[in-house]
Amino acid sequence: MAYSEDTVWRNRDSFFRGREAVKEFLAQKWAQEKDYKLRKHLWAYSGKRISVRFEYEFRDGEKWFRAHGIELWEFDRKGYMRWRDMSAADVEIEESTKRL
């Protein structure tokens, strides 16, 4: 896993700490968001920090969504992510308008 033992995350309106909390969060997220496709674009980097902007598409039941957002990452000396802050907005889309 790419996250430090004491990693700190904000994902939208959720805040949590620790590698195990990240694993639990991602398992729940991917169980709900089916047919997930993601595209990330490097926005900036400096030293141990990186920012990316992204879009991803997923299906929740029969409805399709596209999310747009940004992520800010900070890494420890070993290269593990020790901090992540994510903001995003979801838009319901028609399956015929998927881009990814």
PDB file of N, CA and C in Angstrom, residues 38-92:
ATOM      1  N   LEU A  38     -10.723   6.396 -14.387  1.00  0.00           N
ATOM      2  CA  LEU A  38     -10.119   7.595 -13.814  1.00  0.00           C
ATOM      3  C   LEU A  38      -9.058   8.154 -14.743  1.00  0.00           C
ATOM      4  N   ARG A  39      -9.002   9.474 -14.810  1.00  0.00           N
ATOM      5  CA  ARG A  39      -7.936  10.181 -15.525  1.00  0.00           C
ATOM      6  C   ARG A  39      -7.419  11.275 -14.603  1.00  0.00           C
ATOM      7  N   LYS A  40      -6.096  11.298 -14.378  1.00  0.00           N
ATOM      8  CA  LYS A  40      -5.479  12.328 -13.546  1.00  0.00           C
ATOM      9  C   LYS A  40      -4.488  13.115 -14.383  1.00  0.00           C
ATOM     10  N   HIS A  41      -4.375  14.402 -14.063  1.00  0.00           N
ATOM     11  CA  HIS A  41      -3.451  15.297 -14.742  1.00  0.00           C
ATOM     12  C   HIS A  41      -2.596  15.976 -13.680  1.00  0.00           C
ATOM     13  N   LEU A  42      -1.295  15.867 -13.833  1.00  0.00           N
ATOM     14  CA  LEU A  42      -0.392  16.542 -12.915  1.00  0.00           C
ATOM     15  C   LEU A  42      -0.606  18.042 -13.037  1.00  0.00           C
ATOM     16  N   TRP A  43      -0.816  18.693 -11.916  1.00  0.00           N
ATOM     17  CA  TRP A  43      -1.048  20.141 -11.910  1.00  0.00           C
ATOM     18  C   TRP A  43       0.221  20.874 -11.493  1.00  0.00           C
ATOM     19  N   ALA A  44       0.838  20.402 -10.389  1.00  0.00           N
ATOM     20  CA  ALA A  44       2.061  21.034  -9.901  1.00  0.00           C
ATOM     21  C   ALA A  44       2.755  20.087  -8.934  1.00  0.00           C
ATOM     22  N   TYR A  45       4.058  20.299  -8.747  1.00  0.00           N
ATOM     23  CA  TYR A  45       4.797  19.556  -7.739  1.00  0.00           C
ATOM     24  C   TYR A  45       5.963  20.388  -7.244  1.00  0.00           C
ATOM     25  N   SER A  46       6.336  20.130  -6.017  1.00  0.00           N
ATOM     26  CA  SER A  46       7.460  20.831  -5.404  1.00  0.00           C
ATOM     27  C   SER A  46       7.909  20.015  -4.200  1.00  0.00           C
ATOM     28  N   GLY A  47       9.160  19.601  -4.210  1.00  0.00           N
ATOM     29  CA  GLY A  47       9.662  18.832  -3.082  1.00  0.00           C
ATOM     30  C   GLY A  47       8.860  17.571  -2.856  1.00  0.00           C
ATOM     31  N   LYS A  48       8.241  17.485  -1.689  1.00  0.00           N
ATOM     32  CA  LYS A  48       7.484  16.284  -1.323  1.00  0.00           C
ATOM     33  C   LYS A  48       5.978  16.435  -1.545  1.00  0.00           C
ATOM     34  N   ARG A  49       5.563  17.443  -2.301  1.00  0.00           N
ATOM     35  CA  ARG A  49       4.131  17.696  -2.531  1.00  0.00           C
ATOM     36  C   ARG A  49       3.787  17.638  -4.017  1.00  0.00           C
ATOM     37  N   ILE A  50       2.588  17.118  -4.284  1.00  0.00           N
ATOM     38  CA  ILE A  50       2.062  17.015  -5.649  1.00  0.00           C
ATOM     39  C   ILE A  50       0.600  17.433  -5.618  1.00  0.00           C
ATOM     40  N   SER A  51       0.164  18.133  -6.661  1.00  0.00           N
ATOM     41  CA  SER A  51      -1.265  18.391  -6.830  1.00  0.00           C
ATOM     42  C   SER A  51      -1.683  17.878  -8.198  1.00  0.00           C
ATOM     43  N   VAL A  52      -2.863  17.288  -8.249  1.00  0.00           N
ATOM     44  CA  VAL A  52      -3.410  16.774  -9.502  1.00  0.00           C
ATOM     45  C   VAL A  52      -4.851  17.236  -9.626  1.00  0.00           C
ATOM     46  N   ARG A  53      -5.300  17.342 -10.856  1.00  0.00           N
ATOM     47  CA  ARG A  53      -6.728  17.497 -11.104  1.00  0.00           C
ATOM     48  C   ARG A  53      -7.171  16.218 -11.787  1.00  0.00           C
ATOM     49  N   PHE A  54      -8.424  15.876 -11.643  1.00  0.00           N
ATOM     50  CA  PHE A  54      -8.874  14.579 -12.150  1.00  0.00           C
ATOM     51  C   PHE A  54     -10.321  14.645 -12.605  1.00  0.00           C
ATOM     52  N   GLU A  55     -10.667  13.638 -13.368  1.00  0.00           N
ATOM     53  CA  GLU A  55     -12.060  13.334 -13.630  1.00  0.00           C
ATOM     54  C   GLU A  55     -12.176  11.818 -13.634  1.00  0.00           C
ATOM     55  N   TYR A  56     -13.302  11.347 -13.135  1.00  0.00           N
ATOM     56  CA  TYR A  56     -13.569   9.919 -13.235  1.00  0.00           C
ATOM     57  C   TYR A  56     -15.052   9.706 -13.437  1.00  0.00           C
ATOM     58  N   GLU A  57     -15.354   8.551 -14.007  1.00  0.00           N
ATOM     59  CA  GLU A  57     -16.738   8.169 -14.267  1.00  0.00           C
ATOM     60  C   GLU A  57     -17.004   6.839 -13.589  1.00  0.00           C
ATOM     61  N   PHE A  58     -18.229   6.691 -13.115  1.00  0.00           N
ATOM     62  CA  PHE A  58     -18.617   5.461 -12.444  1.00  0.00           C
ATOM     63  C   PHE A  58     -20.127   5.293 -12.537  1.00  0.00           C
ATOM     64  N   ARG A  59     -20.541   4.076 -12.274  1.00  0.00           N
ATOM     65  CA  ARG A  59     -21.958   3.738 -12.243  1.00  0.00           C
ATOM     66  C   ARG A  59     -22.322   3.394 -10.810  1.00  0.00           C
ATOM     67  N   ASP A  60     -23.424   3.958 -10.336  1.00  0.00           N
ATOM     68  CA  ASP A  60     -23.982   3.643  -9.025  1.00  0.00           C
ATOM     69  C   ASP A  60     -25.379   3.117  -9.293  1.00  0.00           C
ATOM     70  N   GLY A  61     -25.531   1.798  -9.254  1.00  0.00           N
ATOM     71  CA  GLY A  61     -26.798   1.203  -9.687  1.00  0.00           C
ATOM     72  C   GLY A  61     -26.922   1.358 -11.191  1.00  0.00           C
ATOM     73  N   GLU A  62     -28.009   1.957 -11.634  1.00  0.00           N
ATOM     74  CA  GLU A  62     -28.224   2.175 -13.065  1.00  0.00           C
ATOM     75  C   GLU A  62     -27.805   3.565 -13.517  1.00  0.00           C
ATOM     76  N   LYS A  63     -27.448   4.449 -12.595  1.00  0.00           N
ATOM     77  CA  LYS A  63     -27.098   5.829 -12.935  1.00  0.00           C
ATOM     78  C   LYS A  63     -25.588   5.975 -13.119  1.00  0.00           C
ATOM     79  N   TRP A  64     -25.210   6.811 -14.098  1.00  0.00           N
ATOM     80  CA  TRP A  64     -23.806   7.120 -14.357  1.00  0.00           C
ATOM     81  C   TRP A  64     -23.474   8.515 -13.842  1.00  0.00           C
ATOM     82  N   PHE A  65     -22.233   8.674 -13.383  1.00  0.00           N
ATOM     83  CA  PHE A  65     -21.764   9.947 -12.851  1.00  0.00           C
ATOM     84  C   PHE A  65     -20.375  10.255 -13.378  1.00  0.00           C
ATOM     85  N   ARG A  66     -20.076  11.543 -13.456  1.00  0.00           N
ATOM     86  CA  ARG A  66     -18.722  12.012 -13.731  1.00  0.00           C
ATOM     87  C   ARG A  66     -18.335  12.927 -12.575  1.00  0.00           C
ATOM     88  N   ALA A  67     -17.165  12.708 -12.020  1.00  0.00           N
ATOM     89  CA  ALA A  67     -16.642  13.543 -10.930  1.00  0.00           C
ATOM     90  C   ALA A  67     -15.463  14.341 -11.454  1.00  0.00           C
ATOM     91  N   HIS A  68     -15.394  15.601 -11.056  1.00  0.00           N
ATOM     92  CA  HIS A  68     -14.270  16.486 -11.371  1.00  0.00           C
ATOM     93  C   HIS A  68     -13.712  16.986 -10.055  1.00  0.00           C
ATOM     94  N   GLY A  69     -12.378  17.038  -9.937  1.00  0.00           N
ATOM     95  CA  GLY A  69     -11.850  17.540  -8.678  1.00  0.00           C
ATOM     96  C   GLY A  69     -10.351  17.726  -8.678  1.00  0.00           C
ATOM     97  N   ILE A  70      -9.855  17.986  -7.467  1.00  0.00           N
ATOM     98  CA  ILE A  70      -8.428  18.161  -7.245  1.00  0.00           C
ATOM     99  C   ILE A  70      -8.005  17.321  -6.049  1.00  0.00           C
ATOM    100  N   GLU A  71      -6.750  16.924  -6.061  1.00  0.00           N
ATOM    101  CA  GLU A  71      -6.144  16.229  -4.931  1.00  0.00           C
ATOM    102  C   GLU A  71      -4.814  16.893  -4.622  1.00  0.00           C
ATOM    103  N   LEU A  72      -4.540  17.029  -3.340  1.00  0.00           N
ATOM    104  CA  LEU A  72      -3.254  17.520  -2.860  1.00  0.00           C
ATOM    105  C   LEU A  72      -2.625  16.393  -2.055  1.00  0.00           C
ATOM    106  N   TRP A  73      -1.376  16.069  -2.369  1.00  0.00           N
ATOM    107  CA  TRP A  73      -0.679  14.965  -1.706  1.00  0.00           C
ATOM    108  C   TRP A  73       0.611  15.454  -1.088  1.00  0.00           C
ATOM    109  N   GLU A  74       0.985  14.834   0.030  1.00  0.00           N
ATOM    110  CA  GLU A  74       2.303  15.058   0.623  1.00  0.00           C
ATOM    111  C   GLU A  74       2.882  13.697   1.003  1.00  0.00           C
ATOM    112  N   PHE A  75       4.179  13.527   0.748  1.00  0.00           N
ATOM    113  CA  PHE A  75       4.838  12.245   0.952  1.00  0.00           C
ATOM    114  C   PHE A  75       5.882  12.335   2.060  1.00  0.00           C
ATOM    115  N   ASP A  76       6.116  11.201   2.726  1.00  0.00           N
ATOM    116  CA  ASP A  76       7.161  11.157   3.751  1.00  0.00           C
ATOM    117  C   ASP A  76       8.507  10.828   3.102  1.00  0.00           C
ATOM    118  N   ARG A  77       9.539  10.705   3.910  1.00  0.00           N
ATOM    119  CA  ARG A  77      10.888  10.450   3.387  1.00  0.00           C
ATOM    120  C   ARG A  77      11.028   9.116   2.677  1.00  0.00           C
ATOM    121  N   LYS A  78      10.164   8.151   3.015  1.00  0.00           N
ATOM    122  CA  LYS A  78      10.219   6.831   2.380  1.00  0.00           C
ATOM    123  C   LYS A  78       9.389   6.785   1.097  1.00  0.00           C
ATOM    124  N   GLY A  79       8.695   7.871   0.789  1.00  0.00           N
ATOM    125  CA  GLY A  79       7.878   7.916  -0.422  1.00  0.00           C
ATOM    126  C   GLY A  79       6.434   7.531  -0.224  1.00  0.00           C
ATOM    127  N   TYR A  80       6.023   7.275   1.025  1.00  0.00           N
ATOM    128  CA  TYR A  80       4.627   6.951   1.304  1.00  0.00           C
ATOM    129  C   TYR A  80       3.811   8.233   1.419  1.00  0.00           C
ATOM    130  N   MET A  81       2.556   8.162   0.965  1.00  0.00           N
ATOM    131  CA  MET A  81       1.672   9.318   1.092  1.00  0.00           C
ATOM    132  C   MET A  81       1.288   9.478   2.560  1.00  0.00           C
ATOM    133  N   ARG A  82       1.629  10.630   3.127  1.00  0.00           N
ATOM    134  CA  ARG A  82       1.316  10.867   4.539  1.00  0.00           C
ATOM    135  C   ARG A  82       0.129  11.804   4.713  1.00  0.00           C
ATOM    136  N   TRP A  83      -0.265  12.454   3.621  1.00  0.00           N
ATOM    137  CA  TRP A  83      -1.378  13.406   3.712  1.00  0.00           C
ATOM    138  C   TRP A  83      -2.048  13.503   2.346  1.00  0.00           C
ATOM    139  N   ARG A  84      -3.386  13.502   2.346  1.00  0.00           N
ATOM    140  CA  ARG A  84      -4.161  13.625   1.103  1.00  0.00           C
ATOM    141  C   ARG A  84      -5.396  14.462   1.392  1.00  0.00           C
ATOM    142  N   ASP A  85      -5.660  15.420   0.512  1.00  0.00           N
ATOM    143  CA  ASP A  85      -6.831  16.284   0.631  1.00  0.00           C
ATOM    144  C   ASP A  85      -7.508  16.290  -0.729  1.00  0.00           C
ATOM    145  N   MET A  86      -8.775  15.868  -0.796  1.00  0.00           N
ATOM    146  CA  MET A  86      -9.488  15.744  -2.072  1.00  0.00           C
ATOM    147  C   MET A  86     -10.805  16.484  -2.015  1.00  0.00           C
ATOM    148  N   SER A  87     -11.057  17.256  -3.067  1.00  0.00           N
ATOM    149  CA  SER A  87     -12.348  17.921  -3.256  1.00  0.00           C
ATOM    150  C   SER A  87     -12.859  17.537  -4.632  1.00  0.00           C
ATOM    151  N   ALA A  88     -14.166  17.279  -4.730  1.00  0.00           N
ATOM    152  CA  ALA A  88     -14.736  16.883  -6.015  1.00  0.00           C
ATOM    153  C   ALA A  88     -16.221  17.220  -6.069  1.00  0.00           C
ATOM    154  N   ALA A  89     -16.702  17.296  -7.288  1.00  0.00           N
ATOM    155  CA  ALA A  89     -18.130  17.488  -7.540  1.00  0.00           C
ATOM    156  C   ALA A  89     -18.585  16.417  -8.527  1.00  0.00           C
ATOM    157  N   ASP A  90     -19.711  15.775  -8.240  1.00  0.00           N
ATOM    158  CA  ASP A  90     -20.275  14.753  -9.123  1.00  0.00           C
ATOM    159  C   ASP A  90     -21.394  15.355  -9.966  1.00  0.00           C
ATOM    160  N   VAL A  91     -21.457  14.904 -11.203  1.00  0.00           N
ATOM    161  CA  VAL A  91     -22.522  15.310 -12.112  1.00  0.00           C
ATOM    162  C   VAL A  91     -23.121  14.033 -12.688  1.00  0.00           C
ATOM    163  N   GLU A  92     -24.434  13.900 -12.600  1.00  0.00           N
ATOM    164  CA  GLU A  92     -25.076  12.746 -13.220  1.00  0.00           C
ATOM    165  C   GLU A  92     -25.005  12.912 -14.738  1.00  0.00           C
TER     166      GLU A  92
END
